[in-house]
CSV table of N, CA, C and O and ligand atoms in Angstrom, one decimal:
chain,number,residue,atom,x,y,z
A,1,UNK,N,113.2,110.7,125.2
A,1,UNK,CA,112.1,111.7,125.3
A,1,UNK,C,110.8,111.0,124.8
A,1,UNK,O,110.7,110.2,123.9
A,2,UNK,N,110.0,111.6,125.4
A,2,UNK,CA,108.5,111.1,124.8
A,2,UNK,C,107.8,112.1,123.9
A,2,UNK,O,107.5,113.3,124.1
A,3,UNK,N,107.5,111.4,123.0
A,3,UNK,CA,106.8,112.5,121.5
A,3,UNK,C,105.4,112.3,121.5
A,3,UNK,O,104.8,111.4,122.0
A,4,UNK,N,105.0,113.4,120.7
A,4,UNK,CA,103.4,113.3,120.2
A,4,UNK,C,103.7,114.1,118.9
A,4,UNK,O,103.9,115.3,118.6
A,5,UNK,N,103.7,112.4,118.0
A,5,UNK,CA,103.3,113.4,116.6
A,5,UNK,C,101.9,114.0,115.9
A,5,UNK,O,100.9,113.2,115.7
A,6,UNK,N,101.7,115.2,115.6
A,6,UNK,CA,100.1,115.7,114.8
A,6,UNK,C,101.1,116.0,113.6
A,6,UNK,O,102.2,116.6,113.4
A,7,UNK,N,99.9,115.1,112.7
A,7,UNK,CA,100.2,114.4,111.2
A,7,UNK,C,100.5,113.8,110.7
A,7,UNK,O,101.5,114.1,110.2
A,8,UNK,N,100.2,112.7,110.3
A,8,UNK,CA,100.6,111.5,110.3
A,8,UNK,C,100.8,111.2,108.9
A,8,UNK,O,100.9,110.0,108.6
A,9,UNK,N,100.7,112.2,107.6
A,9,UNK,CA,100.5,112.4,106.6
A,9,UNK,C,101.8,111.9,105.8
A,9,UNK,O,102.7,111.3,106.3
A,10,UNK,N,101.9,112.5,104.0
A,10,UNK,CA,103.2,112.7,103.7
A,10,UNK,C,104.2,112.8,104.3
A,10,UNK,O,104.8,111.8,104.7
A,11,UNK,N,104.7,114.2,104.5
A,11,UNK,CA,106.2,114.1,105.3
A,11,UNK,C,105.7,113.8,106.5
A,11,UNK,O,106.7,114.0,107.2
A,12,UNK,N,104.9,113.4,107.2
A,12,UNK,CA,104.9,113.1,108.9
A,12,UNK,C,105.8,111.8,108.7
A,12,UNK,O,106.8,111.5,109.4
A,13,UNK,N,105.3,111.0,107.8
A,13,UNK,CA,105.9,109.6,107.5
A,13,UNK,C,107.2,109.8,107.9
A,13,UNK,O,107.6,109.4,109.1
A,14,UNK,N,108.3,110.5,106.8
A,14,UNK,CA,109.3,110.7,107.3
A,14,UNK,C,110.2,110.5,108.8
A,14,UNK,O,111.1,109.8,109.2
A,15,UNK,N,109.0,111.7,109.4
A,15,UNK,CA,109.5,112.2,110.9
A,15,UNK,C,109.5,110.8,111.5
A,15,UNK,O,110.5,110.2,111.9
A,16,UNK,N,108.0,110.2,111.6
A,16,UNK,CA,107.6,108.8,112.1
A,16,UNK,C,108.8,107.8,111.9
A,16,UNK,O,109.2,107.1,112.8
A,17,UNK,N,109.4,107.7,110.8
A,17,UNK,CA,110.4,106.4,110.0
A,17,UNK,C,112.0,106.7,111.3
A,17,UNK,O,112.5,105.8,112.0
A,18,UNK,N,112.6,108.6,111.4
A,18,UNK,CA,113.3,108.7,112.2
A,18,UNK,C,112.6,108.7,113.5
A,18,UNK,O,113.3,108.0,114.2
A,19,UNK,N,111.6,109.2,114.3
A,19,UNK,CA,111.4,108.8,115.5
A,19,UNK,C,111.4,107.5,116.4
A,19,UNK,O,111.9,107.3,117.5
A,20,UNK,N,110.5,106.6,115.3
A,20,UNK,CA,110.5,105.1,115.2
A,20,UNK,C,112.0,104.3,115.6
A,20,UNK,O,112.0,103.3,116.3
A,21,UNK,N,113.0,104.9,115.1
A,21,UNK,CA,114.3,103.9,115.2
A,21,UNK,C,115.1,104.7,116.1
A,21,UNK,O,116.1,104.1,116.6
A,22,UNK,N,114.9,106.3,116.7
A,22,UNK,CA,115.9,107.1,116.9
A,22,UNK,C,115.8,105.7,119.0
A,22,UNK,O,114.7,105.3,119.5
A,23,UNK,N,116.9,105.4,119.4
A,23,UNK,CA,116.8,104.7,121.0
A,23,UNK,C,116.3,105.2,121.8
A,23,UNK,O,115.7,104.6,122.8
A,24,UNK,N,116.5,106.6,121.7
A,24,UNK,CA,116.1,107.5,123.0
A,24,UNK,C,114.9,108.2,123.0
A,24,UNK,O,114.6,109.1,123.7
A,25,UNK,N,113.9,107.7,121.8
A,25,UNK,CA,112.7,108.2,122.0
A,25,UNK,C,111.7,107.2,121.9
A,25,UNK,O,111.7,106.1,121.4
A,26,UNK,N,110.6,108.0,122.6
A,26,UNK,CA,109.9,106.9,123.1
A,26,UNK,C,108.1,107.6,122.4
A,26,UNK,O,107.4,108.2,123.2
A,27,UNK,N,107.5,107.4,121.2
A,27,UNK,CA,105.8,107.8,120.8
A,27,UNK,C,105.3,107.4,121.2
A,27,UNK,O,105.1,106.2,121.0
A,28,UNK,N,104.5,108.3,122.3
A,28,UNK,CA,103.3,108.1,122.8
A,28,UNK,C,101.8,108.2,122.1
A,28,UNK,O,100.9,107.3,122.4
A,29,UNK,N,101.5,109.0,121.2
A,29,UNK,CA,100.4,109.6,120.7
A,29,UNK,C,100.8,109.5,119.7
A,29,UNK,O,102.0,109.5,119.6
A,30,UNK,N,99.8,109.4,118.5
A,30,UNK,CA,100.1,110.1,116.7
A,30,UNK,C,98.7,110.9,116.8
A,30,UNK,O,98.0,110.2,117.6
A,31,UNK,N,98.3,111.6,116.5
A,31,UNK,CA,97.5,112.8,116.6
A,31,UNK,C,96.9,113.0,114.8
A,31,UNK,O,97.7,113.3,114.0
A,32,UNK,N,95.5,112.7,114.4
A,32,UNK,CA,95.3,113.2,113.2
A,32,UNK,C,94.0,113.2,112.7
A,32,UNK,O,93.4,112.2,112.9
A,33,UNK,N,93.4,114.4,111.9
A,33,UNK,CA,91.9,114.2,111.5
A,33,UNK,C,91.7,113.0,110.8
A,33,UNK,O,90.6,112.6,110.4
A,34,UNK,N,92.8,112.5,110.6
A,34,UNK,CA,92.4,111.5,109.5
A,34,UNK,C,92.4,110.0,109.9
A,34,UNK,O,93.6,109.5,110.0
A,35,UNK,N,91.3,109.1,110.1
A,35,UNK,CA,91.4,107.7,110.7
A,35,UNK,C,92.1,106.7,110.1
A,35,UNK,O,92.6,105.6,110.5
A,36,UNK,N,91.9,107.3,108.6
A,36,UNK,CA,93.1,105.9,108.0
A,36,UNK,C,94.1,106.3,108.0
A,36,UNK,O,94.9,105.4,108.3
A,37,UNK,N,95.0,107.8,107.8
A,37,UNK,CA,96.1,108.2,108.0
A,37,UNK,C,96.7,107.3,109.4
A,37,UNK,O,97.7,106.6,109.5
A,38,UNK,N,95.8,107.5,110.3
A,38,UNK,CA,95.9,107.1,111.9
A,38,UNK,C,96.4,105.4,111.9
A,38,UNK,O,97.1,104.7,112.7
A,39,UNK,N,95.5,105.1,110.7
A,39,UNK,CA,95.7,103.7,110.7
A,39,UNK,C,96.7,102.9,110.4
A,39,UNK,O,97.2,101.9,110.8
A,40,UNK,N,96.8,103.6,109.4
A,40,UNK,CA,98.0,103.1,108.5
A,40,UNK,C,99.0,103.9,109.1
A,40,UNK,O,99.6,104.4,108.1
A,41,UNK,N,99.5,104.2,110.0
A,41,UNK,CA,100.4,104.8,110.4
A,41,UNK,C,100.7,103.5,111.5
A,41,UNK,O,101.5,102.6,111.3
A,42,UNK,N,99.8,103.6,112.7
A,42,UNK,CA,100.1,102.8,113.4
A,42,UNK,C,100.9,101.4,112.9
A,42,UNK,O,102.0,101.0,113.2
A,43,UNK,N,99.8,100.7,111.8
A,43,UNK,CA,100.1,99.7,111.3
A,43,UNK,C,101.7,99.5,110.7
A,43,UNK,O,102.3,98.4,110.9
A,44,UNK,N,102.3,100.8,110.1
A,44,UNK,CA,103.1,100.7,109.3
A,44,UNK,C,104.5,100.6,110.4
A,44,UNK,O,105.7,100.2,110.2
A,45,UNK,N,104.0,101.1,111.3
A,45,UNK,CA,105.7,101.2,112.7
A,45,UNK,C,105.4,100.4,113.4
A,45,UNK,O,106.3,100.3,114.2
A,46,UNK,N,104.3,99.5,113.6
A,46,UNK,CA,104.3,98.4,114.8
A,46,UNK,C,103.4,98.9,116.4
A,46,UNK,O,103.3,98.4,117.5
A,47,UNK,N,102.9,100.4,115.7
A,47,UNK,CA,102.4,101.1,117.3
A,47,UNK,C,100.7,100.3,117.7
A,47,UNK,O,99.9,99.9,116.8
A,48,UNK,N,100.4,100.3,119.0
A,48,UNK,CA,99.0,99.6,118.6
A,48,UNK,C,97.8,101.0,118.3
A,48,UNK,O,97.9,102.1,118.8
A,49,UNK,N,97.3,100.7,117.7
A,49,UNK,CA,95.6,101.8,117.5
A,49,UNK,C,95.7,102.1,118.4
A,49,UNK,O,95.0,103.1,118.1
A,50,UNK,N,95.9,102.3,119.7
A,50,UNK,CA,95.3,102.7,121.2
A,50,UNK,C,96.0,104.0,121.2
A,50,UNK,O,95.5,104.9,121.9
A,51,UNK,N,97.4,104.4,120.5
A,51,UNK,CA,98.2,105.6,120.6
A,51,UNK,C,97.4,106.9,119.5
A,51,UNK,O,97.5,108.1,119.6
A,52,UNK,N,96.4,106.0,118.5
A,52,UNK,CA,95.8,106.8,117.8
A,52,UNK,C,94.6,107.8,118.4
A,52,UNK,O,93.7,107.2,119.0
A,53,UNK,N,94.7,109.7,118.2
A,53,UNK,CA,94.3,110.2,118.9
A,53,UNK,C,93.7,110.8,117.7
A,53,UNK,O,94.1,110.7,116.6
A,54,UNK,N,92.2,111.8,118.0
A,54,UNK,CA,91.6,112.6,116.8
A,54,UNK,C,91.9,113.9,117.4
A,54,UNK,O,91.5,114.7,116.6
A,55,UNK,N,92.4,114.4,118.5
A,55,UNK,CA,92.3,115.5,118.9
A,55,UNK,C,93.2,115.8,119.7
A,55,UNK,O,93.2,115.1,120.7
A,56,UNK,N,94.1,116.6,119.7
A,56,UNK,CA,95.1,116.8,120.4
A,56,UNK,C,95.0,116.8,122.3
A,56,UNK,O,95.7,116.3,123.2
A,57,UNK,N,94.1,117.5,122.2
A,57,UNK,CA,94.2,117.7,123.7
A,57,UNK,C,93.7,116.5,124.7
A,57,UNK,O,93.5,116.6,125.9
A,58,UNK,N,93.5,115.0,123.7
A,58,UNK,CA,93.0,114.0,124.0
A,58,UNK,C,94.3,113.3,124.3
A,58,UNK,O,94.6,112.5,125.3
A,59,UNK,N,95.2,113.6,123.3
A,59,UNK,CA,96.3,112.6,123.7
A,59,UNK,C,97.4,114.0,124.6
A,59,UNK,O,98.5,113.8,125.0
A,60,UNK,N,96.9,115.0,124.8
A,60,UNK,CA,98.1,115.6,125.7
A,60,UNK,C,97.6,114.8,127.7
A,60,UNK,O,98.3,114.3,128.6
A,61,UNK,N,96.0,115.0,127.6
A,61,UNK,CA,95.5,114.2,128.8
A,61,UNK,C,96.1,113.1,129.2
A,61,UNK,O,96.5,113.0,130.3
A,62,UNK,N,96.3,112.0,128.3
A,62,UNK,CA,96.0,110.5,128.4
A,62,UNK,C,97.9,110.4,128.5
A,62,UNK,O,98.4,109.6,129.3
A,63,UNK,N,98.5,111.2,127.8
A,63,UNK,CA,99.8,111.0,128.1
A,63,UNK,C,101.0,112.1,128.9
A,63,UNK,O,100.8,113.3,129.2
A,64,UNK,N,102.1,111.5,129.0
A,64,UNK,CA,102.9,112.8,129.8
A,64,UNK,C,104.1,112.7,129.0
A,64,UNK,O,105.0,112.0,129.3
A,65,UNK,N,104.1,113.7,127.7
A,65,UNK,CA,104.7,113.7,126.7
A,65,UNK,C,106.1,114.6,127.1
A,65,UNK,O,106.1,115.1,128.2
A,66,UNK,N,106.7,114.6,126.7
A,66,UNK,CA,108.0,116.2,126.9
A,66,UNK,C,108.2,116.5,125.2
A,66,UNK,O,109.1,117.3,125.3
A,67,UNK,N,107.9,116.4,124.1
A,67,UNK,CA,108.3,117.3,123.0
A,67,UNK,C,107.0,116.9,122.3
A,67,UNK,O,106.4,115.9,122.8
A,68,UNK,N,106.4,117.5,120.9
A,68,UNK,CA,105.4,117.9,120.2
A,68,UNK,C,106.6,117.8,118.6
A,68,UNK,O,107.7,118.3,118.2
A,69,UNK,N,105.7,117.0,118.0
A,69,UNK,CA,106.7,117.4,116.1
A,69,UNK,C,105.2,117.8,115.6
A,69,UNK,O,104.2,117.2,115.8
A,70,UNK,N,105.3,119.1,114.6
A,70,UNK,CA,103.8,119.2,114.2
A,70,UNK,C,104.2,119.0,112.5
A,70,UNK,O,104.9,119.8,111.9
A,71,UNK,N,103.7,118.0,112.1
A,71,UNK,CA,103.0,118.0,110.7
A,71,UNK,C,102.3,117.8,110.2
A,71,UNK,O,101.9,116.7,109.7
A,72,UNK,N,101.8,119.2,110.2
A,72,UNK,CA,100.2,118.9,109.5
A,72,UNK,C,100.8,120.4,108.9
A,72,UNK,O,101.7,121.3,109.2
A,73,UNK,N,99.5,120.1,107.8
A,73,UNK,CA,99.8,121.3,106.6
A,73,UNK,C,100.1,123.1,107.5
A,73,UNK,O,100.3,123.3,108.7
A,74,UNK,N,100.1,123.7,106.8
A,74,UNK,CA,101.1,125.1,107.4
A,74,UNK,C,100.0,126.2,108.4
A,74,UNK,O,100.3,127.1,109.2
A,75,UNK,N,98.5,125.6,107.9
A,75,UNK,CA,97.8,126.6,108.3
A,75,UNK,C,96.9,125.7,109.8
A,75,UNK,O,96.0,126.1,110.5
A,76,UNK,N,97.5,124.7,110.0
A,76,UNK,CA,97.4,124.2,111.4
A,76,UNK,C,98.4,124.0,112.3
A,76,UNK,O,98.4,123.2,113.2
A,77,UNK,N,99.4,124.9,111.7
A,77,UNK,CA,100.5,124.8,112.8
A,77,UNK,C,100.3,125.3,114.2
A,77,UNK,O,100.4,124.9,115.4
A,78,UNK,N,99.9,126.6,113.6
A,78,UNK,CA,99.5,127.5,114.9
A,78,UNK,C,98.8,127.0,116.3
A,78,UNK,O,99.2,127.3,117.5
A,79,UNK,N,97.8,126.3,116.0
A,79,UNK,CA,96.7,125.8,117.0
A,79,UNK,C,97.9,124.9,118.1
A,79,UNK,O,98.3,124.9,119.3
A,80,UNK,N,98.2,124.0,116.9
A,80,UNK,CA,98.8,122.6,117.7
A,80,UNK,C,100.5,123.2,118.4
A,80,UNK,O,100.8,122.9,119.5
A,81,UNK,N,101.0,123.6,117.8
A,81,UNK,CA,102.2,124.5,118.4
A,81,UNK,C,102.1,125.7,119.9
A,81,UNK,O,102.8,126.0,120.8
A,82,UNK,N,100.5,126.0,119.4
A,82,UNK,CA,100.4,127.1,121.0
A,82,UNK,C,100.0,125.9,122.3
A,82,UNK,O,100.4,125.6,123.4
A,83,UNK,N,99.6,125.7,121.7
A,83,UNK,CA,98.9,124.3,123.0
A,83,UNK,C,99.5,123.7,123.5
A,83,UNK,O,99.4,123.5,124.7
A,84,UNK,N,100.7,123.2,122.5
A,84,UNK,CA,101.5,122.1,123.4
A,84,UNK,C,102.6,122.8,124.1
A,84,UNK,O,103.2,122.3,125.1
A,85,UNK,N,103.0,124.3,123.3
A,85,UNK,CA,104.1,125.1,124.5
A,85,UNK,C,103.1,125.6,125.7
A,85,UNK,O,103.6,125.8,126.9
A,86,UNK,N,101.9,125.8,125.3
A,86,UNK,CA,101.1,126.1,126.8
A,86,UNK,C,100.9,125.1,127.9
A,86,UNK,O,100.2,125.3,128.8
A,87,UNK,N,101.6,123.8,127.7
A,87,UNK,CA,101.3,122.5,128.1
A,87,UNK,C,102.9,122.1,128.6
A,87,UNK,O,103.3,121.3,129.5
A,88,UNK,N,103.8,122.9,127.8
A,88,UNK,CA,105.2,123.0,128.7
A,88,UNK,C,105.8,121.7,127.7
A,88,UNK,O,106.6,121.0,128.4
A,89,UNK,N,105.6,121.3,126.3
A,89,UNK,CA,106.2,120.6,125.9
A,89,UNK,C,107.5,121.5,125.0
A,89,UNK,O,107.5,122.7,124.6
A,90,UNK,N,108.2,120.7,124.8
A,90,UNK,CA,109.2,121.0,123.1
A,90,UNK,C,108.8,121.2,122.2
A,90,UNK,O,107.8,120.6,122.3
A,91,UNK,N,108.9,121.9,120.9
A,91,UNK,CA,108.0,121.6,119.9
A,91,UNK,C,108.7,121.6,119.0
A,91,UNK,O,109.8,122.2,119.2
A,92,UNK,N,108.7,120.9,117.6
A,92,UNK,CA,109.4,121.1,116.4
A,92,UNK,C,108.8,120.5,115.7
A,92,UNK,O,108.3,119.3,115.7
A,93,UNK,N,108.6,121.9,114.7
A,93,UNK,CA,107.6,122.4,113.6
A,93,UNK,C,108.3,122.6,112.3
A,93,UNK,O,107.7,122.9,111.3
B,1,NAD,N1,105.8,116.6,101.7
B,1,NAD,C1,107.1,117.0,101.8
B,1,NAD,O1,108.0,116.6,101.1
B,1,NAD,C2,107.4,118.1,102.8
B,1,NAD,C3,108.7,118.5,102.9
B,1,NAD,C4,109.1,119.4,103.8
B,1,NAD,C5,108.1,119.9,104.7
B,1,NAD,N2,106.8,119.5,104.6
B,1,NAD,C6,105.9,120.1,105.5
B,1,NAD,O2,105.2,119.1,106.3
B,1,NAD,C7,103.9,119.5,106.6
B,1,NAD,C8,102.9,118.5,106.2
B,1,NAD,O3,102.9,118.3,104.8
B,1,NAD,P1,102.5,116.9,104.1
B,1,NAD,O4,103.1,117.0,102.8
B,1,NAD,O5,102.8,115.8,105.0
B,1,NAD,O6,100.9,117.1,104.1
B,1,NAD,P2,99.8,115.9,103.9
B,1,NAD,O7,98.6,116.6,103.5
B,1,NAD,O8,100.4,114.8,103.2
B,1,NAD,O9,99.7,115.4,105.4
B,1,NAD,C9,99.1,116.2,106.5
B,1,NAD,C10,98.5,115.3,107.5
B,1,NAD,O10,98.0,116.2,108.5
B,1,NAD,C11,96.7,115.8,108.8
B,1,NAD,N3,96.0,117.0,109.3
B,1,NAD,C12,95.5,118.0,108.6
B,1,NAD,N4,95.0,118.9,109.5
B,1,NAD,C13,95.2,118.5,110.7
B,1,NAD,C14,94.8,119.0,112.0
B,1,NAD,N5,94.2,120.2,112.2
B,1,NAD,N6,95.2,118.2,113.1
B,1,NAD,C15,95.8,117.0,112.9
B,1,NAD,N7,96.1,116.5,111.7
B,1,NAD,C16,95.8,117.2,110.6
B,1,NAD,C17,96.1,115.2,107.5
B,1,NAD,O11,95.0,114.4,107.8
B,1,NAD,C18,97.3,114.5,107.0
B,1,NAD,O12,97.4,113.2,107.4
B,1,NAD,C19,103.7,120.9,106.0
B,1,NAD,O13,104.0,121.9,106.9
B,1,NAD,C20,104.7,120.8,104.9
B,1,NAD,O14,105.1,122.2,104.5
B,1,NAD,C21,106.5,118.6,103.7
């Protein structure tokens, strides 16, 4: 499956560490307000900067995801969770 993680923060790490190794998935996007989060994310799994997105609906365009993991703090769940089920992905939040 192809993912798009929003958050790339604290626990997003986590999710990122099992997405990263899980065989059958494939990150397209990391999704986050934050440019060095973005950065140091990419850097830290081997992804190039090009998957780094500031805005969600930037990387739902550019890619053809099938599931959504949202971590970002509790009060931006909402936004990024309606969009990507209005978009027909998976989500886990
Ligand atoms: N830290 C933990 O141990 C832990 C454990 C269980 C669950 N969680 C859950 O994980 C979620 C994230 O928590 P955290 O500790 O990683 O927080 P964090 O603040 O460390 O990281 C959140 C990341 O989301 C980014 N972000 C904030 N608003 C955004 C937005 N609107 N769009 C895109 N990116 C945005 C931030 O820049 C940051 O990189 C929360 O829902 C929290 O309850 C955390």
């Amino acid at each position: 499956m192809k993912f798009i993680q929003v958050g790339v923060g604290g626990f997003g790490k986590t999710w990122m560490g099992l997405l990263n190794k899980h065989p059958d998935v494939d990150v397209v996007a990391l999704v986050d307000i934050s440019d060095q989060a973005l950065s140091a994310a990419c850097e830290a799994y081997g992804y190039p900067h090009s998957i780094g997105y500031r805005e969600l609906s930037e990387a739902l365009a550019a890619t053809q995801a099938d599931a959504l993991i949202c971590c970002t703090p509790p009060e931006f769940h909402r936004e990024s969770v309606a969009t990507a089920l209005e978009s027909g992905l998976h989500v886990i939040s």
